[in-house]
Short mmCIF file of C-alpha atoms and ligand atoms in Angstrom, two decimals:
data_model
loop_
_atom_site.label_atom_id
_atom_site.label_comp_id
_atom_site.label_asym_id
_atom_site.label_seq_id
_atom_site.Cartn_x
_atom_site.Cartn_y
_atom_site.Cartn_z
CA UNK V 1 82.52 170.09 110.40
CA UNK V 2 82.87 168.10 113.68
CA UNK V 3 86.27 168.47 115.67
CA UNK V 4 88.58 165.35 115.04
CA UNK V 5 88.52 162.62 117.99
CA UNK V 6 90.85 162.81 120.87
CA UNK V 7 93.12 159.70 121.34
CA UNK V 8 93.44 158.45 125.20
CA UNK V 9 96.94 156.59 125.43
CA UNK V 10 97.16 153.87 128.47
CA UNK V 11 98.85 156.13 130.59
CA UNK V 12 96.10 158.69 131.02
CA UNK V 13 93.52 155.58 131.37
CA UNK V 14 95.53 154.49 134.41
CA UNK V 15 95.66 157.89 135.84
CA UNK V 16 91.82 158.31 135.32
CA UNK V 17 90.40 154.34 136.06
CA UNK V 18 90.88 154.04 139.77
CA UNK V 19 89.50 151.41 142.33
CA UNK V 20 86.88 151.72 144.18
CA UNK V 21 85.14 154.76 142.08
CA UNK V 22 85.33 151.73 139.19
CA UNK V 23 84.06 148.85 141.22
CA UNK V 24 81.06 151.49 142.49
CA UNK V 25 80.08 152.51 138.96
CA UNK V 26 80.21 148.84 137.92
CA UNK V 27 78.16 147.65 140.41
CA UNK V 28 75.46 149.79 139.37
CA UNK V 29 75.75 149.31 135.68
CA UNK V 30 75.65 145.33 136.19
CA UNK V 31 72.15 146.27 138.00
CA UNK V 32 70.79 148.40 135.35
CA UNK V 33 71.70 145.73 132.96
CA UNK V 34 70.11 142.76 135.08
CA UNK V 35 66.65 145.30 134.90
CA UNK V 36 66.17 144.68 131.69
CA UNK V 37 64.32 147.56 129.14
CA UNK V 38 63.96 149.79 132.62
CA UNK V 39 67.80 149.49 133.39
CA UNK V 40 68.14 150.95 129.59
CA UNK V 41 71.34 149.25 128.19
CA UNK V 42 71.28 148.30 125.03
CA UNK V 43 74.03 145.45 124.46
CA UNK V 44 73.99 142.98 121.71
CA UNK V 45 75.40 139.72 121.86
CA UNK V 46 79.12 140.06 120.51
CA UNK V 47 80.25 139.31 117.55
CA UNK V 48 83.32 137.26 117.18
CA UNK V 49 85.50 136.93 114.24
CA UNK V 50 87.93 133.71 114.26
CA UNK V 51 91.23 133.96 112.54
CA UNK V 52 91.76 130.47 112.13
CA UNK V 53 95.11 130.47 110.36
CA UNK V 54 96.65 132.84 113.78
CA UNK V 55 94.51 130.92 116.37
CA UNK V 56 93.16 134.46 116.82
CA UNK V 57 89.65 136.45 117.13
CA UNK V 58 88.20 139.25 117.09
CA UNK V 59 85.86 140.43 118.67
CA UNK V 60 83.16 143.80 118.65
CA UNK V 61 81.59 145.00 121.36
CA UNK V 62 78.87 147.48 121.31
CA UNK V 63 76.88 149.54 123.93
CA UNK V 64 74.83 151.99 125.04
CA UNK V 65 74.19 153.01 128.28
CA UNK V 66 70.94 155.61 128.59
CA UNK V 67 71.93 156.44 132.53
CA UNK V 68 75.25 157.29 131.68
CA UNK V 69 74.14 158.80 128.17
CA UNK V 70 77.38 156.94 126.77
CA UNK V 71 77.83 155.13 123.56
CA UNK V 72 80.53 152.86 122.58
CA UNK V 73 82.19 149.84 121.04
CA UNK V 74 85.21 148.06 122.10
CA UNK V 75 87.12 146.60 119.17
CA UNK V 76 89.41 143.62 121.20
CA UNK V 77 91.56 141.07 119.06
CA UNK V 78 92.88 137.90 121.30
CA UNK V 79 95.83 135.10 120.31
CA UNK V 80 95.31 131.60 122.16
CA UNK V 81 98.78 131.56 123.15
CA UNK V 82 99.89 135.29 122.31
CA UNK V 83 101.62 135.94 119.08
CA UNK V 84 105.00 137.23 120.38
CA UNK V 85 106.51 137.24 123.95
CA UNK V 86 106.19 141.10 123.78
CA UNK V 87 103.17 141.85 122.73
CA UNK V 88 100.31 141.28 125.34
CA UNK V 89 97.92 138.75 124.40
CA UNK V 90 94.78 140.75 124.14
CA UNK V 91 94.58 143.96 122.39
CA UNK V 92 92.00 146.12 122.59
CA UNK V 93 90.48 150.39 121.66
CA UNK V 94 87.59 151.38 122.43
CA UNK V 95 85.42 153.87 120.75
CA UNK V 96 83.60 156.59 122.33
CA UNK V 97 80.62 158.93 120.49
CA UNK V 98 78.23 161.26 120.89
CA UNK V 99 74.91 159.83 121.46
CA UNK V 100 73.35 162.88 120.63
CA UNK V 101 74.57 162.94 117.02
CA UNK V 102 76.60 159.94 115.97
CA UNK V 103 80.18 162.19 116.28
CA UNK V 104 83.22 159.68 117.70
CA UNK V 105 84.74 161.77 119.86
CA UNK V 106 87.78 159.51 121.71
CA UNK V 107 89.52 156.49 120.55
CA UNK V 108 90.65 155.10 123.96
CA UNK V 109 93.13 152.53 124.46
CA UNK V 110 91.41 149.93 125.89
CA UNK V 111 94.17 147.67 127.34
CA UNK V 112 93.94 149.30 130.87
CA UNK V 113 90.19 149.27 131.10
CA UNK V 114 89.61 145.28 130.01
CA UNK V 115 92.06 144.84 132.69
CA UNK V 116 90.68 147.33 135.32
CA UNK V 117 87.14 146.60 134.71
CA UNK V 118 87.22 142.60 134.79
CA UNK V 119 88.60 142.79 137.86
CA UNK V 120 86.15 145.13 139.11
CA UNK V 121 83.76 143.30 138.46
CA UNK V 122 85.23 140.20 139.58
CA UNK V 123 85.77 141.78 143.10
CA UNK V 124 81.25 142.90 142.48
CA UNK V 125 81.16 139.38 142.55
CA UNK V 126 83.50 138.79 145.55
CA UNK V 127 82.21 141.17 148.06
CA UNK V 128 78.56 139.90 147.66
CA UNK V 129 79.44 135.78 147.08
CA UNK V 130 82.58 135.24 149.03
CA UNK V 131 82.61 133.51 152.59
CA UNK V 132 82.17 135.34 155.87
CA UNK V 133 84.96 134.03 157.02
CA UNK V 134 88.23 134.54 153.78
CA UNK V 135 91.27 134.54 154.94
CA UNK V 136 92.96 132.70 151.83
CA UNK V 137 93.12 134.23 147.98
CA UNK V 138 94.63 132.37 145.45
CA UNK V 139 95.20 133.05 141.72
CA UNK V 140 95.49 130.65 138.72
CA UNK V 141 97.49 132.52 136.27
CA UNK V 142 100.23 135.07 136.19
CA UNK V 143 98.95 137.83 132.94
CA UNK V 144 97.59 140.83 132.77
CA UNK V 145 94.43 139.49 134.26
CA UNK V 146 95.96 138.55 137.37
CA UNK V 147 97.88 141.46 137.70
CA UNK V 148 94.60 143.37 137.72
CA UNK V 149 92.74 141.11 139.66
CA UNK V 150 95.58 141.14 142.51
CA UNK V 151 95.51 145.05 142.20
CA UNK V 152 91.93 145.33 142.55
CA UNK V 153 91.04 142.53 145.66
CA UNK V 154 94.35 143.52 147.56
CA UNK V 155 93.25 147.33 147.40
CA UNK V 156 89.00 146.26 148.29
CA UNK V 157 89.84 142.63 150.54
CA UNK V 158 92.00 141.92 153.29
CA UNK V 159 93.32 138.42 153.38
CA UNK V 160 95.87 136.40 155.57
CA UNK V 161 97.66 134.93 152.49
CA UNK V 162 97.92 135.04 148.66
CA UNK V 163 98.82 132.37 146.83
CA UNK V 164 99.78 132.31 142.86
CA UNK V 165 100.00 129.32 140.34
CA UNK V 166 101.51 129.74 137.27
CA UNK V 167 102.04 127.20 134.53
CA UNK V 168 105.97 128.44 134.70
CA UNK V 169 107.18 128.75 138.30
CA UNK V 170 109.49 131.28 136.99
CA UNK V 171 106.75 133.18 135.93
CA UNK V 172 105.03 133.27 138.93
CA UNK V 173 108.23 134.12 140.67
CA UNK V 174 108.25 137.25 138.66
CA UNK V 175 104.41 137.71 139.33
CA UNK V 176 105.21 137.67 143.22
CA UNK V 177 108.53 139.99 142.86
CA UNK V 178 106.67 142.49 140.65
CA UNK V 179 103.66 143.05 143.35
CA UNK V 180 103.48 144.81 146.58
CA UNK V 181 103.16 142.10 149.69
CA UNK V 182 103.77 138.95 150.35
CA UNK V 183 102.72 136.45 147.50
CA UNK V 184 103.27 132.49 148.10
CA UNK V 185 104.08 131.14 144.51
CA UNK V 186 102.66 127.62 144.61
CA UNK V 187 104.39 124.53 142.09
CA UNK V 188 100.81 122.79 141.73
CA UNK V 189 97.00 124.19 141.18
CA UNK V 190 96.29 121.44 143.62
CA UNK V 191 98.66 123.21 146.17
CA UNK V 192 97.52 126.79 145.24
CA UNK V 193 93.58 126.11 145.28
CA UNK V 194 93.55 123.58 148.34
CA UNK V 195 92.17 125.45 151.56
CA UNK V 196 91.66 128.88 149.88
CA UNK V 197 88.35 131.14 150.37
CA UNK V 198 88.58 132.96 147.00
CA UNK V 199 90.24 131.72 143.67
CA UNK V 200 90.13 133.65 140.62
CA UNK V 201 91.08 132.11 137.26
CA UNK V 202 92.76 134.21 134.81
CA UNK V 203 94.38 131.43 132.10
CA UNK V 204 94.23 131.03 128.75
CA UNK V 205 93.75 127.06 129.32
CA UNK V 206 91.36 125.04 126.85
CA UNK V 207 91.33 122.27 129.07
CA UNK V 208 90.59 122.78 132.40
CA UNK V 209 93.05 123.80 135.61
CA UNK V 210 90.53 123.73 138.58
CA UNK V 211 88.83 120.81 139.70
CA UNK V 212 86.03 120.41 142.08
CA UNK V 213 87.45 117.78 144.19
CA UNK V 214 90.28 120.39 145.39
CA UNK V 215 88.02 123.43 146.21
CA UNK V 216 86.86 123.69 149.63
CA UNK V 217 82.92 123.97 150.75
CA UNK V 218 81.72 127.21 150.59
CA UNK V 219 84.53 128.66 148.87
CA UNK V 220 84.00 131.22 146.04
CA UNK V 221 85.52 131.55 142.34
CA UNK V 222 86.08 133.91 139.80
CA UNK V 223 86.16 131.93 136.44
CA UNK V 224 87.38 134.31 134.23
CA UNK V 225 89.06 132.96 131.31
CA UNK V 226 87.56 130.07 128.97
CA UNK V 227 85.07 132.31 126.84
CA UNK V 228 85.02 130.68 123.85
CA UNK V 229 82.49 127.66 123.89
CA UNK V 230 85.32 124.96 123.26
CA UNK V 231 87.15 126.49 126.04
CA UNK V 232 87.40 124.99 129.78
CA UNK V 233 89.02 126.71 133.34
CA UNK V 234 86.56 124.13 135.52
CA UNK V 235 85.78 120.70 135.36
CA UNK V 236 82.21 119.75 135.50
CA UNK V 237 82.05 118.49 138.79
CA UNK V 238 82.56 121.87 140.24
CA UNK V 239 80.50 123.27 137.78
CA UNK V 240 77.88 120.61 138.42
CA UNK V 241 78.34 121.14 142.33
CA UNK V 242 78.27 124.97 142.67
CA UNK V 243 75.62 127.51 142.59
CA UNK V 244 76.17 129.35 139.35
CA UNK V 245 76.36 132.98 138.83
CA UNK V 246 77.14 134.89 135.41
CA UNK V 247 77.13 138.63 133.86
CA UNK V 248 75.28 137.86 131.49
CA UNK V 249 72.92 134.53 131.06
CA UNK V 250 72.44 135.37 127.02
CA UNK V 251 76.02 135.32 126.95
CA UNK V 252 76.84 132.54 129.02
CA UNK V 253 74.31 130.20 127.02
CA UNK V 254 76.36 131.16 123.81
CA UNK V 255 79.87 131.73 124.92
CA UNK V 256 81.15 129.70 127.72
CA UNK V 257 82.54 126.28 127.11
CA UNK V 258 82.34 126.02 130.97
CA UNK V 259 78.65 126.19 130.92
CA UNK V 260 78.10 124.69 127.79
CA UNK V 261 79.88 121.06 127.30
CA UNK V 262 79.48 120.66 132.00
CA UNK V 263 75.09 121.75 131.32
CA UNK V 264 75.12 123.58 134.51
CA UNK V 265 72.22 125.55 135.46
CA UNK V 266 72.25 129.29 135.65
CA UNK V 267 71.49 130.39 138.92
CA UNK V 268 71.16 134.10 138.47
CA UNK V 269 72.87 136.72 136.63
CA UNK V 270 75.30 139.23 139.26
CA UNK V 271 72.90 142.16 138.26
CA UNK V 272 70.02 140.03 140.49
CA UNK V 273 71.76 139.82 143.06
CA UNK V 274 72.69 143.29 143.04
CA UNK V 275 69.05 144.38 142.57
CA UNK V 276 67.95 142.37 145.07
CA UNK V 277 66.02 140.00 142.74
CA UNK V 278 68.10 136.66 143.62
CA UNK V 279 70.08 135.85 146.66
CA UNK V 280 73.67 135.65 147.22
CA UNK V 281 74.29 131.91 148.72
CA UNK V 282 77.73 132.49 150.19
CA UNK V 283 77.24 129.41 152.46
CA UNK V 284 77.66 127.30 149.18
CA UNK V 285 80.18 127.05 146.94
CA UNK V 286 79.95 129.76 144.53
CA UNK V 287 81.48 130.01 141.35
CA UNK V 288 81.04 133.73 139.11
CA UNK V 289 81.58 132.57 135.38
CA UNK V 290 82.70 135.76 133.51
CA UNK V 291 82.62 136.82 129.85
CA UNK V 292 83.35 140.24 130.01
CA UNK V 293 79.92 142.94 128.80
CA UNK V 294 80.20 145.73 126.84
CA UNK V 295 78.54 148.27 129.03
CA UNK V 296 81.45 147.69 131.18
CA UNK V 297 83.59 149.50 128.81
CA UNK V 298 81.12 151.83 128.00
CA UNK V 299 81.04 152.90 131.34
CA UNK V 300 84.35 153.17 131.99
CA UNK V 301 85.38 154.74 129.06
CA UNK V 302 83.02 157.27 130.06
CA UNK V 303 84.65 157.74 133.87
CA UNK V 304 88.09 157.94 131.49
CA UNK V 305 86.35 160.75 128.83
CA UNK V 306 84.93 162.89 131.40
CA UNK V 307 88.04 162.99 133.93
CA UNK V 308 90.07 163.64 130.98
CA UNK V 309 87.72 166.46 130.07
CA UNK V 310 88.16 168.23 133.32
CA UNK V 311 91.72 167.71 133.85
CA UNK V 312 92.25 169.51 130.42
CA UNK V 313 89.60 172.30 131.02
CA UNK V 314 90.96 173.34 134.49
CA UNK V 315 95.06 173.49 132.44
N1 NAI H 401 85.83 137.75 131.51
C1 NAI H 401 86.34 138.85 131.00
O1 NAI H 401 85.76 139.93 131.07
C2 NAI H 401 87.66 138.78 130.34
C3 NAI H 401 88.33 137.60 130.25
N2 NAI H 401 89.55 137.52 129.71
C4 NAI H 401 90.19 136.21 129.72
O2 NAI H 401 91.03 136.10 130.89
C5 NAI H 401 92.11 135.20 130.61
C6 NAI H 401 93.41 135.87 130.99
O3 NAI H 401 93.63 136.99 130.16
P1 NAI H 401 95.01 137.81 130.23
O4 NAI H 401 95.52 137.82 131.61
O5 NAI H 401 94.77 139.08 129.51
O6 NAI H 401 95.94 136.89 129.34
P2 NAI H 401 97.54 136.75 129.43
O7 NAI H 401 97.96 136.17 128.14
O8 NAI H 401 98.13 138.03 129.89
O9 NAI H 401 97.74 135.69 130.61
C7 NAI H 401 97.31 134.36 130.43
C8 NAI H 401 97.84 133.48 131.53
O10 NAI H 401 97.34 132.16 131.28
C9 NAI H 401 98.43 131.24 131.26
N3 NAI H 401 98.09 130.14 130.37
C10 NAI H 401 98.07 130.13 129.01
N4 NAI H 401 97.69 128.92 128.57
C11 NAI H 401 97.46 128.16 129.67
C12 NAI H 401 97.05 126.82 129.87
N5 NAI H 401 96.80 126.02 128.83
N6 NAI H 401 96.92 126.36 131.13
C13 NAI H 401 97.18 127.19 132.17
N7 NAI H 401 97.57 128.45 132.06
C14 NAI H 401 97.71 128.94 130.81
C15 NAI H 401 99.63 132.06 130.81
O11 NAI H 401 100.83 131.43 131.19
C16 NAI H 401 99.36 133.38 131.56
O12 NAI H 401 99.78 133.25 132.90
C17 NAI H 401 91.98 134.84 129.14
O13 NAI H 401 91.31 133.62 129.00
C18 NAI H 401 91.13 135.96 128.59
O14 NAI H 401 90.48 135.64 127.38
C19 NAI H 401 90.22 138.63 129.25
C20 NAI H 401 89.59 139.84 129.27
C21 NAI H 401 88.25 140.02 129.81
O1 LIG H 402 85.24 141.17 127.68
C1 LIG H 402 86.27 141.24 127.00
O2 LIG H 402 86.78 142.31 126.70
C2 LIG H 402 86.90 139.99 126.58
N1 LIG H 402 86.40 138.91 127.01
C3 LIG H 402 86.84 137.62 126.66
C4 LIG H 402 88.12 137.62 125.90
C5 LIG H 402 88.28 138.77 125.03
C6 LIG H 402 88.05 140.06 125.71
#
């Protein structure tokens, strides 16, 4: 009989997921995944189920990763508009086996890594697309997302200023108070994207919040949220205007409303440019539409297992 599955609380995931070993470890798994059959991830398209009468989903999320020998699937439910102030938004476990033999061996929460791993591989995308020259970061968006996000590019960037937007000042308020160093909380997107190097959007908008005419030349952004097909972050023009990366171009074809209703063109996914296969243009204006992949968990839920593994052996 098979030994009953370990359960990995938050806590331990945030002791265990740590920037940069994350960002590193992403970086390569985005390349293995741009290579194709050779890269060997295996990563079906996800399935999501709508639950129309909540304005909820869920969604499944299956991987397998033969470099890291690591087989999972992220089970992640998401509210347009949460379902209670205290409960977050997205919920999420991921499930960890034994590709040897089938055997689950951890249920992990999976809160910390869809927050820890986006915004590693948002700041992937940043450190190979942004500007020479970045001296401004601002965020659209004051969730878990952005809390991440700020974590992960204030730990790997340096910048001059921060700026947040919120669709509640009071909200960003709290945003700035809760974070180490100085945050300017801004009272319009216009305000908050106008001059800046890197913006990152993190919302749960429909409709969208950034608009071409206010991002500056050359800047680069991390489109985050808007993955269902009816969704929108970014108006066409931007999307029209910028050189378009994504994780994953089978994805982005299906899932991004962004994509879908502006018809931009797919430049190259952020696994080419890590494998040397496409160029990074950071002289244009750059925009990284994300989706979130399944090996991403996989991966880090394997970093989580393994560190866990140790730390208990060596008690
Ligand atoms: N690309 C990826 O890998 C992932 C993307 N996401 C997406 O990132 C986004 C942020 O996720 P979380 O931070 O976890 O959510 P959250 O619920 O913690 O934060 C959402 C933020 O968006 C704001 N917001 C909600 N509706 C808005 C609207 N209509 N206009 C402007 N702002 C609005 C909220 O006030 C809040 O600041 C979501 O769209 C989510 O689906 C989440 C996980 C992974
Ligand atoms: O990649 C993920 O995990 C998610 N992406 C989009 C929203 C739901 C969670």
């Amino acid at each position: 009989m098979s030994a009953s599955p370990v359960f990995i609380a938050a806590e331990v995931v945030e002791k265990f997921l740590k920037f940069p070993e994350l960002i590193q470890q992403l970086e390569r798994a985005l390349a293995n995944f741009s290579h194709g059959a050779e890269g060997g991830v295996v990563q079906p398209l996800r399935t999501i189920v709508p639950v129309a009468k909540y304005n909820g989903f869920l969604g499944v999320m299956p991987a397998y990763s033969a470099a890291d020998d690591s087989l999972t699937t992220k089970v992640v439910t998401f509210y347009e508009g949460g379902t209670s102030s205290d409960l977050p938004s997205h919920q999420s476990t991921v499930l960890l086996f034994d590709p040897r033999n089938g055997i689950l061996k951890a249920v992990i929460d999976g809160n910390v890594i869809t927050d820890r791993r986006t915004a590693a591989v948002s700041a992937v995308a940043t450190k190979l697309l942004k500007p020479a020259l970045s001296e401004v970061l601002c965020i659209l968006g004051s969730g878990a997302q952005a809390r991440s996000h700020y974590e992960a590019f204030t730990e790997m960037f340096t910048f001059k200023e921060v700026r947040i937007w919120s669709r509640s000042r009071k909200n960003a308020e709290m945003f700035a108070s809760s974070m180490k160093g100085a945050i300017r909380v801004c009272d319009s997107t216009r305000e908050a994207v106008t001059g800046a190097d890197v913006i990152i959007t993190v919302t749960m908008a429909t409709k969208p919040v950034l608009f071409g005419e206010w991002v500056k030349s050359g800047a680069h952004v991390n489109a985050v949220g808007a993955c269902r097909p009816d969704w929108r972050e970014l108006d066409d023009e931007l999307m029209k205007s910028c050189v378009l990366y994504v994780d994953s171009r089978e994805a982005a074809s299906h899932e991004s409303g962004d994509i879908l209703q502006s018809g931009a063109a797919i430049f190259a996914e952020l696994g080419e440019v890590v494998n040397g296969t496409k160029p990074a243009l950071t002289e244009k204006t750059t925009v990284f539409k994300s989706l979130g992949m399944a090996i991403e968990d996989t991966v880090s839920a394997k970093l989580v297992f393994d560190s866990w593994s140790s730390s208990t052996e060596s008690e």
